[in-house]
Amino acid sequence: MSPHRPHVKESALPRHRLIRLIADCDERLVILQGPAGYGKSILARQCVEADHRVSSWIKLRSAHDDPVLLIGGIVAALDAAEPIPEVVQAVEGIATADPGRAVTALANSLRHGASRLIVFDDLHVIDSAAST
């Protein structure tokens, strides 16, 4: 999992209306879906730059079809953005034995913390039932 966010070229058009629409959305989950090359990652990057919350960028790979690798990568990306030892502790050790329980522990830990922005880039590469 790469914590690297895509570079936004100076020539990239800022999408103020879409950024505002996403920022003003009351939903807890927003999915940007479209064909390759339409600028979803750039729009997500622009949203992250305009947002005041701590953000984590997770570039997914096909290896993340393994739920243990996916959970570990998510926790690592979150912790890299802002140390969250209580989340790491809650998930550490149970991910391998029981990925479902690890996801629940992760969700519960994040629910009680400060609001965060998490971008899962290239989500389409995850297609196993265990990781979705």
PDB file of C-alpha atoms in Angstrom, residues 3-127:
ATOM      1  CA  PRO A   3       0.836   6.387   1.161  1.00  0.00           C
ATOM      2  CA  HIS A   4       1.706   8.525  -1.850  1.00  0.00           C
ATOM      3  CA  ARG A   5      -0.978  10.768  -3.160  1.00  0.00           C
ATOM      4  CA  PRO A   6      -1.054  11.506  -6.877  1.00  0.00           C
ATOM      5  CA  HIS A   7       0.722  14.651  -7.953  1.00  0.00           C
ATOM      6  CA  VAL A   8      -1.683  17.300  -9.189  1.00  0.00           C
ATOM      7  CA  LYS A   9      -0.230  19.209 -12.116  1.00  0.00           C
ATOM      8  CA  GLU A  10      -0.539  22.972 -12.001  1.00  0.00           C
ATOM      9  CA  SER A  11      -2.481  22.705 -15.249  1.00  0.00           C
ATOM     10  CA  ALA A  12      -5.108  20.474 -13.608  1.00  0.00           C
ATOM     11  CA  LEU A  13      -8.405  22.257 -13.415  1.00  0.00           C
ATOM     12  CA  PRO A  14      -9.624  22.707  -9.867  1.00  0.00           C
ATOM     13  CA  ARG A  15     -13.090  21.281  -9.582  1.00  0.00           C
ATOM     14  CA  HIS A  16     -14.450  23.752  -7.039  1.00  0.00           C
ATOM     15  CA  ARG A  17     -18.093  22.741  -7.489  1.00  0.00           C
ATOM     16  CA  LEU A  18     -17.373  19.021  -7.055  1.00  0.00           C
ATOM     17  CA  ILE A  19     -15.002  19.631  -4.139  1.00  0.00           C
ATOM     18  CA  ARG A  20     -17.660  21.738  -2.402  1.00  0.00           C
ATOM     19  CA  LEU A  21     -20.353  19.143  -3.161  1.00  0.00           C
ATOM     20  CA  ILE A  22     -18.255  16.385  -1.601  1.00  0.00           C
ATOM     21  CA  ALA A  23     -17.173  18.538   1.363  1.00  0.00           C
ATOM     22  CA  ASP A  24     -20.786  19.519   2.123  1.00  0.00           C
ATOM     23  CA  CYS A  25     -22.066  15.954   1.852  1.00  0.00           C
ATOM     24  CA  ASP A  26     -23.474  14.528   5.078  1.00  0.00           C
ATOM     25  CA  GLU A  27     -22.675  10.957   4.045  1.00  0.00           C
ATOM     26  CA  ARG A  28     -19.943   9.021   5.810  1.00  0.00           C
ATOM     27  CA  LEU A  29     -18.889   7.317   2.578  1.00  0.00           C
ATOM     28  CA  VAL A  30     -18.399   8.901  -0.826  1.00  0.00           C
ATOM     29  CA  ILE A  31     -17.408   6.801  -3.822  1.00  0.00           C
ATOM     30  CA  LEU A  32     -15.892   8.368  -6.924  1.00  0.00           C
ATOM     31  CA  GLN A  33     -16.511   5.954  -9.758  1.00  0.00           C
ATOM     32  CA  GLY A  34     -15.744   6.317 -13.435  1.00  0.00           C
ATOM     33  CA  PRO A  35     -13.567   5.022 -16.252  1.00  0.00           C
ATOM     34  CA  ALA A  36      -9.778   5.164 -16.065  1.00  0.00           C
ATOM     35  CA  GLY A  37      -8.338   8.555 -16.901  1.00  0.00           C
ATOM     36  CA  TYR A  38     -11.364  10.634 -15.906  1.00  0.00           C
ATOM     37  CA  GLY A  39      -9.555  12.292 -12.992  1.00  0.00           C
ATOM     38  CA  LYS A  40     -11.006  10.516  -9.958  1.00  0.00           C
ATOM     39  CA  SER A  41      -7.666  10.392  -8.147  1.00  0.00           C
ATOM     40  CA  ILE A  42      -6.938  14.037  -8.937  1.00  0.00           C
ATOM     41  CA  LEU A  43     -10.376  15.057  -7.663  1.00  0.00           C
ATOM     42  CA  ALA A  44      -9.809  13.008  -4.497  1.00  0.00           C
ATOM     43  CA  ARG A  45      -6.428  14.719  -4.023  1.00  0.00           C
ATOM     44  CA  GLN A  46      -8.028  18.144  -4.470  1.00  0.00           C
ATOM     45  CA  CYS A  47     -10.690  17.208  -1.899  1.00  0.00           C
ATOM     46  CA  VAL A  48      -8.003  16.099   0.569  1.00  0.00           C
ATOM     47  CA  GLU A  49      -6.122  19.367   0.083  1.00  0.00           C
ATOM     48  CA  ALA A  50      -9.305  21.369   0.737  1.00  0.00           C
ATOM     49  CA  ASP A  51     -10.309  19.369   3.821  1.00  0.00           C
ATOM     50  CA  HIS A  52      -9.245  20.253   7.373  1.00  0.00           C
ATOM     51  CA  ARG A  53      -9.326  16.687   8.715  1.00  0.00           C
ATOM     52  CA  VAL A  54      -6.376  14.346   9.099  1.00  0.00           C
ATOM     53  CA  SER A  55      -6.238  12.314   5.914  1.00  0.00           C
ATOM     54  CA  SER A  56      -4.796   8.982   4.880  1.00  0.00           C
ATOM     55  CA  TRP A  57      -4.237   7.922   1.289  1.00  0.00           C
ATOM     56  CA  ILE A  58      -4.238   4.215   0.566  1.00  0.00           C
ATOM     57  CA  LYS A  59      -3.191   3.112  -2.927  1.00  0.00           C
ATOM     58  CA  LEU A  60      -4.545  -0.397  -3.275  1.00  0.00           C
ATOM     59  CA  ARG A  61      -2.864  -3.231  -5.156  1.00  0.00           C
ATOM     60  CA  SER A  62      -4.137  -6.677  -6.098  1.00  0.00           C
ATOM     61  CA  ALA A  63      -2.241  -8.117  -3.093  1.00  0.00           C
ATOM     62  CA  HIS A  64      -4.790  -6.360  -0.882  1.00  0.00           C
ATOM     63  CA  ASP A  65      -7.318  -8.998  -1.842  1.00  0.00           C
ATOM     64  CA  ASP A  66      -5.811 -10.708   1.205  1.00  0.00           C
ATOM     65  CA  PRO A  67      -7.848  -9.250   4.094  1.00  0.00           C
ATOM     66  CA  VAL A  68      -4.916  -9.483   6.529  1.00  0.00           C
ATOM     67  CA  LEU A  69      -2.702  -7.399   4.212  1.00  0.00           C
ATOM     68  CA  LEU A  70      -5.562  -4.969   3.590  1.00  0.00           C
ATOM     69  CA  ILE A  71      -6.251  -4.422   7.305  1.00  0.00           C
ATOM     70  CA  GLY A  72      -2.545  -4.079   8.083  1.00  0.00           C
ATOM     71  CA  GLY A  73      -2.114  -1.564   5.289  1.00  0.00           C
ATOM     72  CA  ILE A  74      -5.100   0.489   6.399  1.00  0.00           C
ATOM     73  CA  VAL A  75      -3.842   0.627   9.990  1.00  0.00           C
ATOM     74  CA  ALA A  76      -0.327   1.558   8.812  1.00  0.00           C
ATOM     75  CA  ALA A  77      -1.645   4.365   6.578  1.00  0.00           C
ATOM     76  CA  LEU A  78      -3.848   5.733   9.353  1.00  0.00           C
ATOM     77  CA  ASP A  79      -1.009   5.590  11.872  1.00  0.00           C
ATOM     78  CA  ALA A  80       1.408   7.287   9.434  1.00  0.00           C
ATOM     79  CA  ALA A  81      -0.974  10.238   8.995  1.00  0.00           C
ATOM     80  CA  GLU A  82      -1.413  10.695  12.735  1.00  0.00           C
ATOM     81  CA  PRO A  83      -0.192   8.217  15.347  1.00  0.00           C
ATOM     82  CA  ILE A  84      -3.081   6.154  16.689  1.00  0.00           C
ATOM     83  CA  PRO A  85      -1.504   3.663  19.097  1.00  0.00           C
ATOM     84  CA  GLU A  86      -4.886   2.677  20.539  1.00  0.00           C
ATOM     85  CA  VAL A  87      -6.102   1.600  17.089  1.00  0.00           C
ATOM     86  CA  VAL A  88      -2.882  -0.243  16.324  1.00  0.00           C
ATOM     87  CA  GLN A  89      -3.154  -1.999  19.680  1.00  0.00           C
ATOM     88  CA  ALA A  90      -6.827  -2.877  19.128  1.00  0.00           C
ATOM     89  CA  VAL A  91      -6.142  -4.478  15.754  1.00  0.00           C
ATOM     90  CA  GLU A  92      -2.634  -5.853  16.251  1.00  0.00           C
ATOM     91  CA  GLY A  93      -2.574  -9.573  16.755  1.00  0.00           C
ATOM     92  CA  ILE A  94      -6.184 -10.309  15.855  1.00  0.00           C
ATOM     93  CA  ALA A  95      -6.017  -9.489  12.132  1.00  0.00           C
ATOM     94  CA  THR A  96      -4.334 -12.777  11.227  1.00  0.00           C
ATOM     95  CA  ALA A  97      -6.522 -14.929  13.452  1.00  0.00           C
ATOM     96  CA  ASP A  98      -9.845 -13.210  12.766  1.00  0.00           C
ATOM     97  CA  PRO A  99      -9.914 -10.511  10.067  1.00  0.00           C
ATOM     98  CA  GLY A 100     -13.623  -9.853  10.644  1.00  0.00           C
ATOM     99  CA  ARG A 101     -13.044  -9.114  14.311  1.00  0.00           C
ATOM    100  CA  ALA A 102     -10.079  -6.906  13.378  1.00  0.00           C
ATOM    101  CA  VAL A 103     -12.281  -4.835  11.048  1.00  0.00           C
ATOM    102  CA  THR A 104     -14.837  -4.423  13.839  1.00  0.00           C
ATOM    103  CA  ALA A 105     -12.106  -3.348  16.279  1.00  0.00           C
ATOM    104  CA  LEU A 106     -10.742  -0.889  13.713  1.00  0.00           C
ATOM    105  CA  ALA A 107     -14.182   0.591  13.003  1.00  0.00           C
ATOM    106  CA  ASN A 108     -15.012   0.888  16.705  1.00  0.00           C
ATOM    107  CA  SER A 109     -11.695   2.577  17.470  1.00  0.00           C
ATOM    108  CA  LEU A 110     -12.103   5.082  14.648  1.00  0.00           C
ATOM    109  CA  ARG A 111     -15.728   5.799  15.521  1.00  0.00           C
ATOM    110  CA  HIS A 112     -14.687   7.262  18.859  1.00  0.00           C
ATOM    111  CA  GLY A 113     -11.765   9.304  17.553  1.00  0.00           C
ATOM    112  CA  ALA A 114     -11.527  12.525  15.593  1.00  0.00           C
ATOM    113  CA  SER A 115     -13.075  12.642  12.157  1.00  0.00           C
ATOM    114  CA  ARG A 116     -10.699  11.456   9.436  1.00  0.00           C
ATOM    115  CA  LEU A 117     -10.651  11.436   5.680  1.00  0.00           C
ATOM    116  CA  ILE A 118      -9.532   8.120   4.191  1.00  0.00           C
ATOM    117  CA  VAL A 119      -9.006   7.702   0.447  1.00  0.00           C
ATOM    118  CA  PHE A 120      -8.876   4.202  -1.012  1.00  0.00           C
ATOM    119  CA  ASP A 121      -7.374   4.750  -4.453  1.00  0.00           C
ATOM    120  CA  ASP A 122      -7.923   2.027  -7.072  1.00  0.00           C
ATOM    121  CA  LEU A 123     -10.595   0.258  -5.032  1.00  0.00           C
ATOM    122  CA  HIS A 124     -11.571  -1.678  -8.154  1.00  0.00           C
ATOM    123  CA  VAL A 125      -8.545  -3.981  -7.702  1.00  0.00           C
ATOM    124  CA  ILE A 126     -10.143  -5.509  -4.603  1.00  0.00           C
ATOM    125  CA  ASP A 127     -12.532  -8.209  -5.669  1.00  0.00           C
TER     126      ASP A 127
END
